[in-house]
Amino acid sequence: MKKIFLSAVIVSMALAVNAQTIPDRKMDKTFHHQDMRKGHRMDLQKLNLTDAQKAQFKAQREDFKNKMAALKKEDNITVKEWRTKMQALRQENKTKTESIFTPEQKDQLKKMQAERQQKRKEMMQEKSEKMKKALNLTDAQSKQLKDQREATQKQMKAIKENDQMTPAQKKEAIQQLMKSSHEKRKSIFTEEQKQKMKDMRQHKPQDKKVKPQT
């Protein structure tokens, strides 16, 4: 289980490395949030990767991208065969990507990932407490929101790890999940609380970009 977890982390790290080494490429936003990418880039800086390692990451990513592109062009295979080949390519990519890190870097990655998860958990708790106070939520409502959030996260994880689904199917499933989650959250609040949230959003200060004067 730890090996699977580490592999997932390492693949995410690889994406961040390539974002640094190829700054002009389009960011792949599918299933990745900007805050996560920022955290991964910071982790990579702490690992002090060598130029050789960065070059290996870039080469491996290009190799994986080319193989996936070739697979998408195979029109004479069944969906089952396509999924099998896709799983094999992903596993190969994980193995090769993982081999680039030294044992010390892998241990450091796991430690930093655990620290980031703990920090994220604390921030989520703080946000929940602020919401509870601002909306005067009951303990029952707070528990419902927490349970609903955890259930959504569990379902999201299951979708992302489902190798039987194509990227397009995953995207559609996640969109439906988020829509359903939003409706369930709304049902927990009273009409008065909903109105208060609406007012809070309207009065929330917006960050305005100031255009440089020429």
mmCIF file with all atom_site columns, C-alpha atoms in Angstrom:
data_model
loop_
_atom_site.group_PDB
_atom_site.id
_atom_site.type_symbol
_atom_site.label_atom_id
_atom_site.label_alt_id
_atom_site.label_comp_id
_atom_site.label_asym_id
_atom_site.label_entity_id
_atom_site.label_seq_id
_atom_site.pdbx_PDB_ins_code
_atom_site.Cartn_x
_atom_site.Cartn_y
_atom_site.Cartn_z
_atom_site.occupancy
_atom_site.B_iso_or_equiv
_atom_site.pdbx_formal_charge
_atom_site.auth_seq_id
_atom_site.auth_comp_id
_atom_site.auth_asym_id
_atom_site.auth_atom_id
_atom_site.pdbx_PDB_model_num
ATOM 1   C CA . MET A 1 1   ? 0.000   0.000  0.000   1.00 0.00 ? 1   MET A CA 1
ATOM 2   C CA . LYS A 1 2   ? 2.874   2.353  0.897   1.00 0.00 ? 2   LYS A CA 1
ATOM 3   C CA . LYS A 1 3   ? 4.523   1.588  -2.457  1.00 0.00 ? 3   LYS A CA 1
ATOM 4   C CA . ILE A 1 4   ? 1.334   2.487  -4.334  1.00 0.00 ? 4   ILE A CA 1
ATOM 5   C CA . PHE A 1 5   ? 1.027   5.708  -2.347  1.00 0.00 ? 5   PHE A CA 1
ATOM 6   C CA . LEU A 1 6   ? 4.647   6.635  -3.004  1.00 0.00 ? 6   LEU A CA 1
ATOM 7   C CA . SER A 1 7   ? 4.273   5.910  -6.715  1.00 0.00 ? 7   SER A CA 1
ATOM 8   C CA . ALA A 1 8   ? 1.300   8.260  -6.927  1.00 0.00 ? 8   ALA A CA 1
ATOM 9   C CA . VAL A 1 9   ? 3.262   10.969 -5.142  1.00 0.00 ? 9   VAL A CA 1
ATOM 10  C CA . ILE A 1 10  ? 6.297   10.478 -7.366  1.00 0.00 ? 10  ILE A CA 1
ATOM 11  C CA . VAL A 1 11  ? 4.268   10.710 -10.574 1.00 0.00 ? 11  VAL A CA 1
ATOM 12  C CA . SER A 1 12  ? 2.808   13.975 -9.289  1.00 0.00 ? 12  SER A CA 1
ATOM 13  C CA . MET A 1 13  ? 6.321   15.173 -8.561  1.00 0.00 ? 13  MET A CA 1
ATOM 14  C CA . ALA A 1 14  ? 7.351   14.303 -12.105 1.00 0.00 ? 14  ALA A CA 1
ATOM 15  C CA . LEU A 1 15  ? 4.591   16.480 -13.513 1.00 0.00 ? 15  LEU A CA 1
ATOM 16  C CA . ALA A 1 16  ? 5.814   19.367 -11.404 1.00 0.00 ? 16  ALA A CA 1
ATOM 17  C CA . VAL A 1 17  ? 9.406   18.857 -12.564 1.00 0.00 ? 17  VAL A CA 1
ATOM 18  C CA . ASN A 1 18  ? 8.310   19.101 -16.164 1.00 0.00 ? 18  ASN A CA 1
ATOM 19  C CA . ALA A 1 19  ? 6.332   22.228 -15.396 1.00 0.00 ? 19  ALA A CA 1
ATOM 20  C CA . GLN A 1 20  ? 9.619   23.757 -14.285 1.00 0.00 ? 20  GLN A CA 1
ATOM 21  C CA . THR A 1 21  ? 11.807  22.462 -17.100 1.00 0.00 ? 21  THR A CA 1
ATOM 22  C CA . ILE A 1 22  ? 9.252   23.291 -19.807 1.00 0.00 ? 22  ILE A CA 1
ATOM 23  C CA . PRO A 1 23  ? 7.681   26.609 -18.665 1.00 0.00 ? 23  PRO A CA 1
ATOM 24  C CA . ASP A 1 24  ? 5.985   27.344 -21.990 1.00 0.00 ? 24  ASP A CA 1
ATOM 25  C CA . ARG A 1 25  ? 3.977   24.128 -22.199 1.00 0.00 ? 25  ARG A CA 1
ATOM 26  C CA . LYS A 1 26  ? 0.245   24.126 -21.511 1.00 0.00 ? 26  LYS A CA 1
ATOM 27  C CA . MET A 1 27  ? -0.549  23.109 -17.949 1.00 0.00 ? 27  MET A CA 1
ATOM 28  C CA . ASP A 1 28  ? -2.456  19.871 -17.702 1.00 0.00 ? 28  ASP A CA 1
ATOM 29  C CA . LYS A 1 29  ? -5.310  20.893 -15.419 1.00 0.00 ? 29  LYS A CA 1
ATOM 30  C CA . THR A 1 30  ? -7.108  17.565 -15.432 1.00 0.00 ? 30  THR A CA 1
ATOM 31  C CA . PHE A 1 31  ? -7.666  16.378 -11.854 1.00 0.00 ? 31  PHE A CA 1
ATOM 32  C CA . HIS A 1 32  ? -4.846  18.668 -10.564 1.00 0.00 ? 32  HIS A CA 1
ATOM 33  C CA . HIS A 1 33  ? -5.305  21.861 -8.605  1.00 0.00 ? 33  HIS A CA 1
ATOM 34  C CA . GLN A 1 34  ? -2.908  24.765 -8.711  1.00 0.00 ? 34  GLN A CA 1
ATOM 35  C CA . ASP A 1 35  ? -2.281  24.634 -4.959  1.00 0.00 ? 35  ASP A CA 1
ATOM 36  C CA . MET A 1 36  ? -1.219  20.984 -5.238  1.00 0.00 ? 36  MET A CA 1
ATOM 37  C CA . ARG A 1 37  ? 1.159   21.807 -8.078  1.00 0.00 ? 37  ARG A CA 1
ATOM 38  C CA . LYS A 1 38  ? 2.653   24.620 -6.022  1.00 0.00 ? 38  LYS A CA 1
ATOM 39  C CA . GLY A 1 39  ? 3.227   22.235 -3.126  1.00 0.00 ? 39  GLY A CA 1
ATOM 40  C CA . HIS A 1 40  ? 4.846   19.679 -5.423  1.00 0.00 ? 40  HIS A CA 1
ATOM 41  C CA . ARG A 1 41  ? 7.181   22.268 -6.922  1.00 0.00 ? 41  ARG A CA 1
ATOM 42  C CA . MET A 1 42  ? 8.228   23.402 -3.452  1.00 0.00 ? 42  MET A CA 1
ATOM 43  C CA . ASP A 1 43  ? 8.889   19.785 -2.474  1.00 0.00 ? 43  ASP A CA 1
ATOM 44  C CA . LEU A 1 44  ? 11.042  19.282 -5.547  1.00 0.00 ? 44  LEU A CA 1
ATOM 45  C CA . GLN A 1 45  ? 13.122  22.337 -4.742  1.00 0.00 ? 45  GLN A CA 1
ATOM 46  C CA . LYS A 1 46  ? 13.817  20.885 -1.301  1.00 0.00 ? 46  LYS A CA 1
ATOM 47  C CA . LEU A 1 47  ? 14.957  17.615 -2.859  1.00 0.00 ? 47  LEU A CA 1
ATOM 48  C CA . ASN A 1 48  ? 17.794  19.345 -4.694  1.00 0.00 ? 48  ASN A CA 1
ATOM 49  C CA . LEU A 1 49  ? 17.351  17.337 -7.872  1.00 0.00 ? 49  LEU A CA 1
ATOM 50  C CA . THR A 1 50  ? 20.391  17.134 -10.097 1.00 0.00 ? 50  THR A CA 1
ATOM 51  C CA . ASP A 1 51  ? 20.319  18.351 -13.682 1.00 0.00 ? 51  ASP A CA 1
ATOM 52  C CA . ALA A 1 52  ? 20.600  14.718 -14.723 1.00 0.00 ? 52  ALA A CA 1
ATOM 53  C CA . GLN A 1 53  ? 17.468  13.811 -12.746 1.00 0.00 ? 53  GLN A CA 1
ATOM 54  C CA . LYS A 1 54  ? 15.521  16.711 -14.247 1.00 0.00 ? 54  LYS A CA 1
ATOM 55  C CA . ALA A 1 55  ? 16.578  15.603 -17.710 1.00 0.00 ? 55  ALA A CA 1
ATOM 56  C CA . GLN A 1 56  ? 15.470  12.049 -16.921 1.00 0.00 ? 56  GLN A CA 1
ATOM 57  C CA . PHE A 1 57  ? 12.052  13.280 -15.792 1.00 0.00 ? 57  PHE A CA 1
ATOM 58  C CA . LYS A 1 58  ? 11.633  15.285 -18.977 1.00 0.00 ? 58  LYS A CA 1
ATOM 59  C CA . ALA A 1 59  ? 12.663  12.350 -21.167 1.00 0.00 ? 59  ALA A CA 1
ATOM 60  C CA . GLN A 1 60  ? 10.378  9.933  -19.319 1.00 0.00 ? 60  GLN A CA 1
ATOM 61  C CA . ARG A 1 61  ? 7.405   12.253 -19.558 1.00 0.00 ? 61  ARG A CA 1
ATOM 62  C CA . GLU A 1 62  ? 7.910   12.699 -23.285 1.00 0.00 ? 62  GLU A CA 1
ATOM 63  C CA . ASP A 1 63  ? 8.236   8.946  -23.753 1.00 0.00 ? 63  ASP A CA 1
ATOM 64  C CA . PHE A 1 64  ? 5.023   8.313  -21.808 1.00 0.00 ? 64  PHE A CA 1
ATOM 65  C CA . LYS A 1 65  ? 3.170   11.070 -23.658 1.00 0.00 ? 65  LYS A CA 1
ATOM 66  C CA . ASN A 1 66  ? 4.217   9.680  -27.041 1.00 0.00 ? 66  ASN A CA 1
ATOM 67  C CA . LYS A 1 67  ? 3.189   6.142  -26.121 1.00 0.00 ? 67  LYS A CA 1
ATOM 68  C CA . MET A 1 68  ? -0.206  7.327  -24.871 1.00 0.00 ? 68  MET A CA 1
ATOM 69  C CA . ALA A 1 69  ? -0.711  9.346  -28.060 1.00 0.00 ? 69  ALA A CA 1
ATOM 70  C CA . ALA A 1 70  ? 0.094   6.273  -30.137 1.00 0.00 ? 70  ALA A CA 1
ATOM 71  C CA . LEU A 1 71  ? -2.339  4.193  -28.092 1.00 0.00 ? 71  LEU A CA 1
ATOM 72  C CA . LYS A 1 72  ? -5.148  6.684  -28.703 1.00 0.00 ? 72  LYS A CA 1
ATOM 73  C CA . LYS A 1 73  ? -4.643  6.228  -32.447 1.00 0.00 ? 73  LYS A CA 1
ATOM 74  C CA . GLU A 1 74  ? -5.151  2.461  -32.289 1.00 0.00 ? 74  GLU A CA 1
ATOM 75  C CA . ASP A 1 75  ? -8.664  2.119  -33.695 1.00 0.00 ? 75  ASP A CA 1
ATOM 76  C CA . ASN A 1 76  ? -8.473  -1.609 -34.359 1.00 0.00 ? 76  ASN A CA 1
ATOM 77  C CA . ILE A 1 77  ? -8.518  -2.753 -30.711 1.00 0.00 ? 77  ILE A CA 1
ATOM 78  C CA . THR A 1 78  ? -11.367 -3.294 -28.280 1.00 0.00 ? 78  THR A CA 1
ATOM 79  C CA . VAL A 1 79  ? -12.065 -1.055 -25.293 1.00 0.00 ? 79  VAL A CA 1
ATOM 80  C CA . LYS A 1 80  ? -10.884 -3.836 -22.979 1.00 0.00 ? 80  LYS A CA 1
ATOM 81  C CA . GLU A 1 81  ? -7.596  -4.159 -24.877 1.00 0.00 ? 81  GLU A CA 1
ATOM 82  C CA . TRP A 1 82  ? -7.166  -0.383 -24.808 1.00 0.00 ? 82  TRP A CA 1
ATOM 83  C CA . ARG A 1 83  ? -7.651  -0.282 -21.034 1.00 0.00 ? 83  ARG A CA 1
ATOM 84  C CA . THR A 1 84  ? -5.201  -3.146 -20.527 1.00 0.00 ? 84  THR A CA 1
ATOM 85  C CA . LYS A 1 85  ? -2.540  -1.390 -22.589 1.00 0.00 ? 85  LYS A CA 1
ATOM 86  C CA . MET A 1 86  ? -3.213  1.903  -20.833 1.00 0.00 ? 86  MET A CA 1
ATOM 87  C CA . GLN A 1 87  ? -2.787  0.275  -17.408 1.00 0.00 ? 87  GLN A CA 1
ATOM 88  C CA . ALA A 1 88  ? 0.479   -1.300 -18.554 1.00 0.00 ? 88  ALA A CA 1
ATOM 89  C CA . LEU A 1 89  ? 1.802   2.043  -19.798 1.00 0.00 ? 89  LEU A CA 1
ATOM 90  C CA . ARG A 1 90  ? 0.879   3.780  -16.559 1.00 0.00 ? 90  ARG A CA 1
ATOM 91  C CA . GLN A 1 91  ? 2.549   1.089  -14.480 1.00 0.00 ? 91  GLN A CA 1
ATOM 92  C CA . GLU A 1 92  ? 5.657   1.298  -16.642 1.00 0.00 ? 92  GLU A CA 1
ATOM 93  C CA . ASN A 1 93  ? 5.682   5.072  -16.234 1.00 0.00 ? 93  ASN A CA 1
ATOM 94  C CA . LYS A 1 94  ? 5.369   4.804  -12.444 1.00 0.00 ? 94  LYS A CA 1
ATOM 95  C CA . THR A 1 95  ? 8.201   2.288  -12.220 1.00 0.00 ? 95  THR A CA 1
ATOM 96  C CA . LYS A 1 96  ? 10.564  4.298  -14.416 1.00 0.00 ? 96  LYS A CA 1
ATOM 97  C CA . THR A 1 97  ? 9.691   7.573  -12.698 1.00 0.00 ? 97  THR A CA 1
ATOM 98  C CA . GLU A 1 98  ? 10.182  6.072  -9.258  1.00 0.00 ? 98  GLU A CA 1
ATOM 99  C CA . SER A 1 99  ? 13.626  4.763  -10.222 1.00 0.00 ? 99  SER A CA 1
ATOM 100 C CA . ILE A 1 100 ? 14.892  8.299  -10.841 1.00 0.00 ? 100 ILE A CA 1
ATOM 101 C CA . PHE A 1 101 ? 14.782  9.241  -7.154  1.00 0.00 ? 101 PHE A CA 1
ATOM 102 C CA . THR A 1 102 ? 17.410  8.124  -4.664  1.00 0.00 ? 102 THR A CA 1
ATOM 103 C CA . PRO A 1 103 ? 16.238  6.179  -1.553  1.00 0.00 ? 103 PRO A CA 1
ATOM 104 C CA . GLU A 1 104 ? 16.883  9.284  0.544   1.00 0.00 ? 104 GLU A CA 1
ATOM 105 C CA . GLN A 1 105 ? 14.769  11.445 -1.764  1.00 0.00 ? 105 GLN A CA 1
ATOM 106 C CA . LYS A 1 106 ? 11.911  8.925  -1.632  1.00 0.00 ? 106 LYS A CA 1
ATOM 107 C CA . ASP A 1 107 ? 11.949  8.998  2.174   1.00 0.00 ? 107 ASP A CA 1
ATOM 108 C CA . GLN A 1 108 ? 12.041  12.779 2.144   1.00 0.00 ? 108 GLN A CA 1
ATOM 109 C CA . LEU A 1 109 ? 9.118   12.873 -0.291  1.00 0.00 ? 109 LEU A CA 1
ATOM 110 C CA . LYS A 1 110 ? 6.966   10.709 1.964   1.00 0.00 ? 110 LYS A CA 1
ATOM 111 C CA . LYS A 1 111 ? 7.796   12.886 4.956   1.00 0.00 ? 111 LYS A CA 1
ATOM 112 C CA . MET A 1 112 ? 6.963   16.131 3.133   1.00 0.00 ? 112 MET A CA 1
ATOM 113 C CA . GLN A 1 113 ? 3.748   14.652 1.760   1.00 0.00 ? 113 GLN A CA 1
ATOM 114 C CA . ALA A 1 114 ? 2.646   13.634 5.267   1.00 0.00 ? 114 ALA A CA 1
ATOM 115 C CA . GLU A 1 115 ? 3.446   17.109 6.594   1.00 0.00 ? 115 GLU A CA 1
ATOM 116 C CA . ARG A 1 116 ? 1.504   18.765 3.780   1.00 0.00 ? 116 ARG A CA 1
ATOM 117 C CA . GLN A 1 117 ? -1.516  16.528 4.377   1.00 0.00 ? 117 GLN A CA 1
ATOM 118 C CA . GLN A 1 118 ? -1.461  17.382 8.083   1.00 0.00 ? 118 GLN A CA 1
ATOM 119 C CA . LYS A 1 119 ? -1.261  21.085 7.306   1.00 0.00 ? 119 LYS A CA 1
ATOM 120 C CA . ARG A 1 120 ? -4.137  20.774 4.835   1.00 0.00 ? 120 ARG A CA 1
ATOM 121 C CA . LYS A 1 121 ? -6.177  18.958 7.473   1.00 0.00 ? 121 LYS A CA 1
ATOM 122 C CA . GLU A 1 122 ? -5.534  21.713 10.016  1.00 0.00 ? 122 GLU A CA 1
ATOM 123 C CA . MET A 1 123 ? -6.474  24.412 7.504   1.00 0.00 ? 123 MET A CA 1
ATOM 124 C CA . MET A 1 124 ? -9.690  22.570 6.674   1.00 0.00 ? 124 MET A CA 1
ATOM 125 C CA . GLN A 1 125 ? -10.527 22.319 10.366  1.00 0.00 ? 125 GLN A CA 1
ATOM 126 C CA . GLU A 1 126 ? -9.890  26.025 10.841  1.00 0.00 ? 126 GLU A CA 1
ATOM 127 C CA . LYS A 1 127 ? -12.078 26.852 7.849   1.00 0.00 ? 127 LYS A CA 1
ATOM 128 C CA . SER A 1 128 ? -14.871 24.659 9.221   1.00 0.00 ? 128 SER A CA 1
ATOM 129 C CA . GLU A 1 129 ? -14.711 26.392 12.595  1.00 0.00 ? 129 GLU A CA 1
ATOM 130 C CA . LYS A 1 130 ? -14.935 29.813 10.942  1.00 0.00 ? 130 LYS A CA 1
ATOM 131 C CA . MET A 1 131 ? -17.942 28.706 8.895   1.00 0.00 ? 131 MET A CA 1
ATOM 132 C CA . LYS A 1 132 ? -19.637 27.273 11.971  1.00 0.00 ? 132 LYS A CA 1
ATOM 133 C CA . LYS A 1 133 ? -19.213 30.545 13.818  1.00 0.00 ? 133 LYS A CA 1
ATOM 134 C CA . ALA A 1 134 ? -20.176 32.809 10.898  1.00 0.00 ? 134 ALA A CA 1
ATOM 135 C CA . LEU A 1 135 ? -23.343 30.859 10.044  1.00 0.00 ? 135 LEU A CA 1
ATOM 136 C CA . ASN A 1 136 ? -24.143 29.786 13.587  1.00 0.00 ? 136 ASN A CA 1
ATOM 137 C CA . LEU A 1 137 ? -24.196 26.129 12.549  1.00 0.00 ? 137 LEU A CA 1
ATOM 138 C CA . THR A 1 138 ? -25.406 23.502 14.966  1.00 0.00 ? 138 THR A CA 1
ATOM 139 C CA . ASP A 1 139 ? -23.163 20.600 15.971  1.00 0.00 ? 139 ASP A CA 1
ATOM 140 C CA . ALA A 1 140 ? -25.417 18.334 13.919  1.00 0.00 ? 140 ALA A CA 1
ATOM 141 C CA . GLN A 1 141 ? -24.956 20.484 10.824  1.00 0.00 ? 141 GLN A CA 1
ATOM 142 C CA . SER A 1 142 ? -21.188 20.580 11.302  1.00 0.00 ? 142 SER A CA 1
ATOM 143 C CA . LYS A 1 143 ? -21.095 16.799 11.521  1.00 0.00 ? 143 LYS A CA 1
ATOM 144 C CA . GLN A 1 144 ? -23.262 16.440 8.418   1.00 0.00 ? 144 GLN A CA 1
ATOM 145 C CA . LEU A 1 145 ? -20.961 18.732 6.454   1.00 0.00 ? 145 LEU A CA 1
ATOM 146 C CA . LYS A 1 146 ? -17.877 16.857 7.623   1.00 0.00 ? 146 LYS A CA 1
ATOM 147 C CA . ASP A 1 147 ? -19.377 13.452 6.787   1.00 0.00 ? 147 ASP A CA 1
ATOM 148 C CA . GLN A 1 148 ? -20.538 14.686 3.401   1.00 0.00 ? 148 GLN A CA 1
ATOM 149 C CA . ARG A 1 149 ? -17.113 16.154 2.606   1.00 0.00 ? 149 ARG A CA 1
ATOM 150 C CA . GLU A 1 150 ? -15.309 12.942 3.581   1.00 0.00 ? 150 GLU A CA 1
ATOM 151 C CA . ALA A 1 151 ? -17.732 10.853 1.525   1.00 0.00 ? 151 ALA A CA 1
ATOM 152 C CA . THR A 1 152 ? -17.120 13.059 -1.508  1.00 0.00 ? 152 THR A CA 1
ATOM 153 C CA . GLN A 1 153 ? -13.345 12.797 -1.066  1.00 0.00 ? 153 GLN A CA 1
ATOM 154 C CA . LYS A 1 154 ? -13.601 9.017  -0.856  1.00 0.00 ? 154 LYS A CA 1
ATOM 155 C CA . GLN A 1 155 ? -15.694 8.859  -4.035  1.00 0.00 ? 155 GLN A CA 1
ATOM 156 C CA . MET A 1 156 ? -13.330 11.251 -5.802  1.00 0.00 ? 156 MET A CA 1
ATOM 157 C CA . LYS A 1 157 ? -10.359 9.067  -4.901  1.00 0.00 ? 157 LYS A CA 1
ATOM 158 C CA . ALA A 1 158 ? -12.159 5.961  -6.174  1.00 0.00 ? 158 ALA A CA 1
ATOM 159 C CA . ILE A 1 159 ? -12.885 7.639  -9.515  1.00 0.00 ? 159 ILE A CA 1
ATOM 160 C CA . LYS A 1 160 ? -9.299  8.814  -9.983  1.00 0.00 ? 160 LYS A CA 1
ATOM 161 C CA . GLU A 1 161 ? -7.905  5.361  -9.191  1.00 0.00 ? 161 GLU A CA 1
ATOM 162 C CA . ASN A 1 162 ? -10.382 3.511  -11.417 1.00 0.00 ? 162 ASN A CA 1
ATOM 163 C CA . ASP A 1 163 ? -8.288  2.158  -14.287 1.00 0.00 ? 163 ASP A CA 1
ATOM 164 C CA . GLN A 1 164 ? -11.421 0.866  -16.012 1.00 0.00 ? 164 GLN A CA 1
ATOM 165 C CA . MET A 1 165 ? -12.500 4.418  -16.856 1.00 0.00 ? 165 MET A CA 1
ATOM 166 C CA . THR A 1 166 ? -11.130 6.583  -19.636 1.00 0.00 ? 166 THR A CA 1
ATOM 167 C CA . PRO A 1 167 ? -9.951  10.143 -18.805 1.00 0.00 ? 167 PRO A CA 1
ATOM 168 C CA . ALA A 1 168 ? -13.123 11.531 -20.388 1.00 0.00 ? 168 ALA A CA 1
ATOM 169 C CA . GLN A 1 169 ? -15.292 9.218  -18.281 1.00 0.00 ? 169 GLN A CA 1
ATOM 170 C CA . LYS A 1 170 ? -13.420 10.227 -15.136 1.00 0.00 ? 170 LYS A CA 1
ATOM 171 C CA . LYS A 1 171 ? -13.899 13.901 -15.941 1.00 0.00 ? 171 LYS A CA 1
ATOM 172 C CA . GLU A 1 172 ? -17.631 13.391 -16.474 1.00 0.00 ? 172 GLU A CA 1
ATOM 173 C CA . ALA A 1 173 ? -17.951 11.316 -13.285 1.00 0.00 ? 173 ALA A CA 1
ATOM 174 C CA . ILE A 1 174 ? -16.146 13.954 -11.226 1.00 0.00 ? 174 ILE A CA 1
ATOM 175 C CA . GLN A 1 175 ? -18.328 16.728 -12.632 1.00 0.00 ? 175 GLN A CA 1
ATOM 176 C CA . GLN A 1 176 ? -21.444 14.770 -11.693 1.00 0.00 ? 176 GLN A CA 1
ATOM 177 C CA . LEU A 1 177 ? -20.023 14.021 -8.246  1.00 0.00 ? 177 LEU A CA 1
ATOM 178 C CA . MET A 1 178 ? -19.265 17.682 -7.562  1.00 0.00 ? 178 MET A CA 1
ATOM 179 C CA . LYS A 1 179 ? -22.725 18.706 -8.722  1.00 0.00 ? 179 LYS A CA 1
ATOM 180 C CA . SER A 1 180 ? -24.342 16.106 -6.473  1.00 0.00 ? 180 SER A CA 1
ATOM 181 C CA . SER A 1 181 ? -22.090 17.093 -3.571  1.00 0.00 ? 181 SER A CA 1
ATOM 182 C CA . HIS A 1 182 ? -23.044 20.745 -3.974  1.00 0.00 ? 182 HIS A CA 1
ATOM 183 C CA . GLU A 1 183 ? -26.749 19.920 -3.847  1.00 0.00 ? 183 GLU A CA 1
ATOM 184 C CA . LYS A 1 184 ? -26.290 17.764 -0.748  1.00 0.00 ? 184 LYS A CA 1
ATOM 185 C CA . ARG A 1 185 ? -24.394 20.544 0.996   1.00 0.00 ? 185 ARG A CA 1
ATOM 186 C CA . LYS A 1 186 ? -27.135 23.027 0.184   1.00 0.00 ? 186 LYS A CA 1
ATOM 187 C CA . SER A 1 187 ? -29.732 20.754 1.770   1.00 0.00 ? 187 SER A CA 1
ATOM 188 C CA . ILE A 1 188 ? -27.888 20.905 5.101   1.00 0.00 ? 188 ILE A CA 1
ATOM 189 C CA . PHE A 1 189 ? -28.238 24.680 5.488   1.00 0.00 ? 189 PHE A CA 1
ATOM 190 C CA . THR A 1 190 ? -31.355 26.573 6.524   1.00 0.00 ? 190 THR A CA 1
ATOM 191 C CA . GLU A 1 191 ? -32.775 29.246 4.212   1.00 0.00 ? 191 GLU A CA 1
ATOM 192 C CA . GLU A 1 192 ? -31.444 31.910 6.548   1.00 0.00 ? 192 GLU A CA 1
ATOM 193 C CA . GLN A 1 193 ? -27.947 30.417 6.423   1.00 0.00 ? 193 GLN A CA 1
ATOM 194 C CA . LYS A 1 194 ? -28.075 30.182 2.633   1.00 0.00 ? 194 LYS A CA 1
ATOM 195 C CA . GLN A 1 195 ? -28.970 33.866 2.418   1.00 0.00 ? 195 GLN A CA 1
ATOM 196 C CA . LYS A 1 196 ? -26.169 34.748 4.802   1.00 0.00 ? 196 LYS A CA 1
ATOM 197 C CA . MET A 1 197 ? -23.671 32.833 2.651   1.00 0.00 ? 197 MET A CA 1
ATOM 198 C CA . LYS A 1 198 ? -24.940 34.658 -0.418  1.00 0.00 ? 198 LYS A CA 1
ATOM 199 C CA . ASP A 1 199 ? -24.472 38.001 1.316   1.00 0.00 ? 199 ASP A CA 1
ATOM 200 C CA . MET A 1 200 ? -20.981 37.004 2.453   1.00 0.00 ? 200 MET A CA 1
ATOM 201 C CA . ARG A 1 201 ? -19.982 36.095 -1.104  1.00 0.00 ? 201 ARG A CA 1
ATOM 202 C CA . GLN A 1 202 ? -21.289 39.398 -2.454  1.00 0.00 ? 202 GLN A CA 1
ATOM 203 C CA . HIS A 1 203 ? -19.330 41.397 0.115   1.00 0.00 ? 203 HIS A CA 1
ATOM 204 C CA . LYS A 1 204 ? -16.170 39.333 -0.199  1.00 0.00 ? 204 LYS A CA 1
ATOM 205 C CA . PRO A 1 205 ? -13.312 41.595 -1.339  1.00 0.00 ? 205 PRO A CA 1
ATOM 206 C CA . GLN A 1 206 ? -12.138 40.827 -4.848  1.00 0.00 ? 206 GLN A CA 1
ATOM 207 C CA . ASP A 1 207 ? -8.482  40.910 -5.793  1.00 0.00 ? 207 ASP A CA 1
ATOM 208 C CA . LYS A 1 208 ? -8.223  43.361 -8.632  1.00 0.00 ? 208 LYS A CA 1
ATOM 209 C CA . LYS A 1 209 ? -5.257  43.231 -10.934 1.00 0.00 ? 209 LYS A CA 1
ATOM 210 C CA . VAL A 1 210 ? -3.698  46.628 -11.371 1.00 0.00 ? 210 VAL A CA 1
ATOM 211 C CA . LYS A 1 211 ? -2.482  47.201 -14.887 1.00 0.00 ? 211 LYS A CA 1
ATOM 212 C CA . PRO A 1 212 ? 1.019   48.632 -14.991 1.00 0.00 ? 212 PRO A CA 1
ATOM 213 C CA . GLN A 1 213 ? 1.129   52.185 -16.256 1.00 0.00 ? 213 GLN A CA 1
ATOM 214 C CA . THR A 1 214 ? 3.071   52.760 -19.416 1.00 0.00 ? 214 THR A CA 1
#
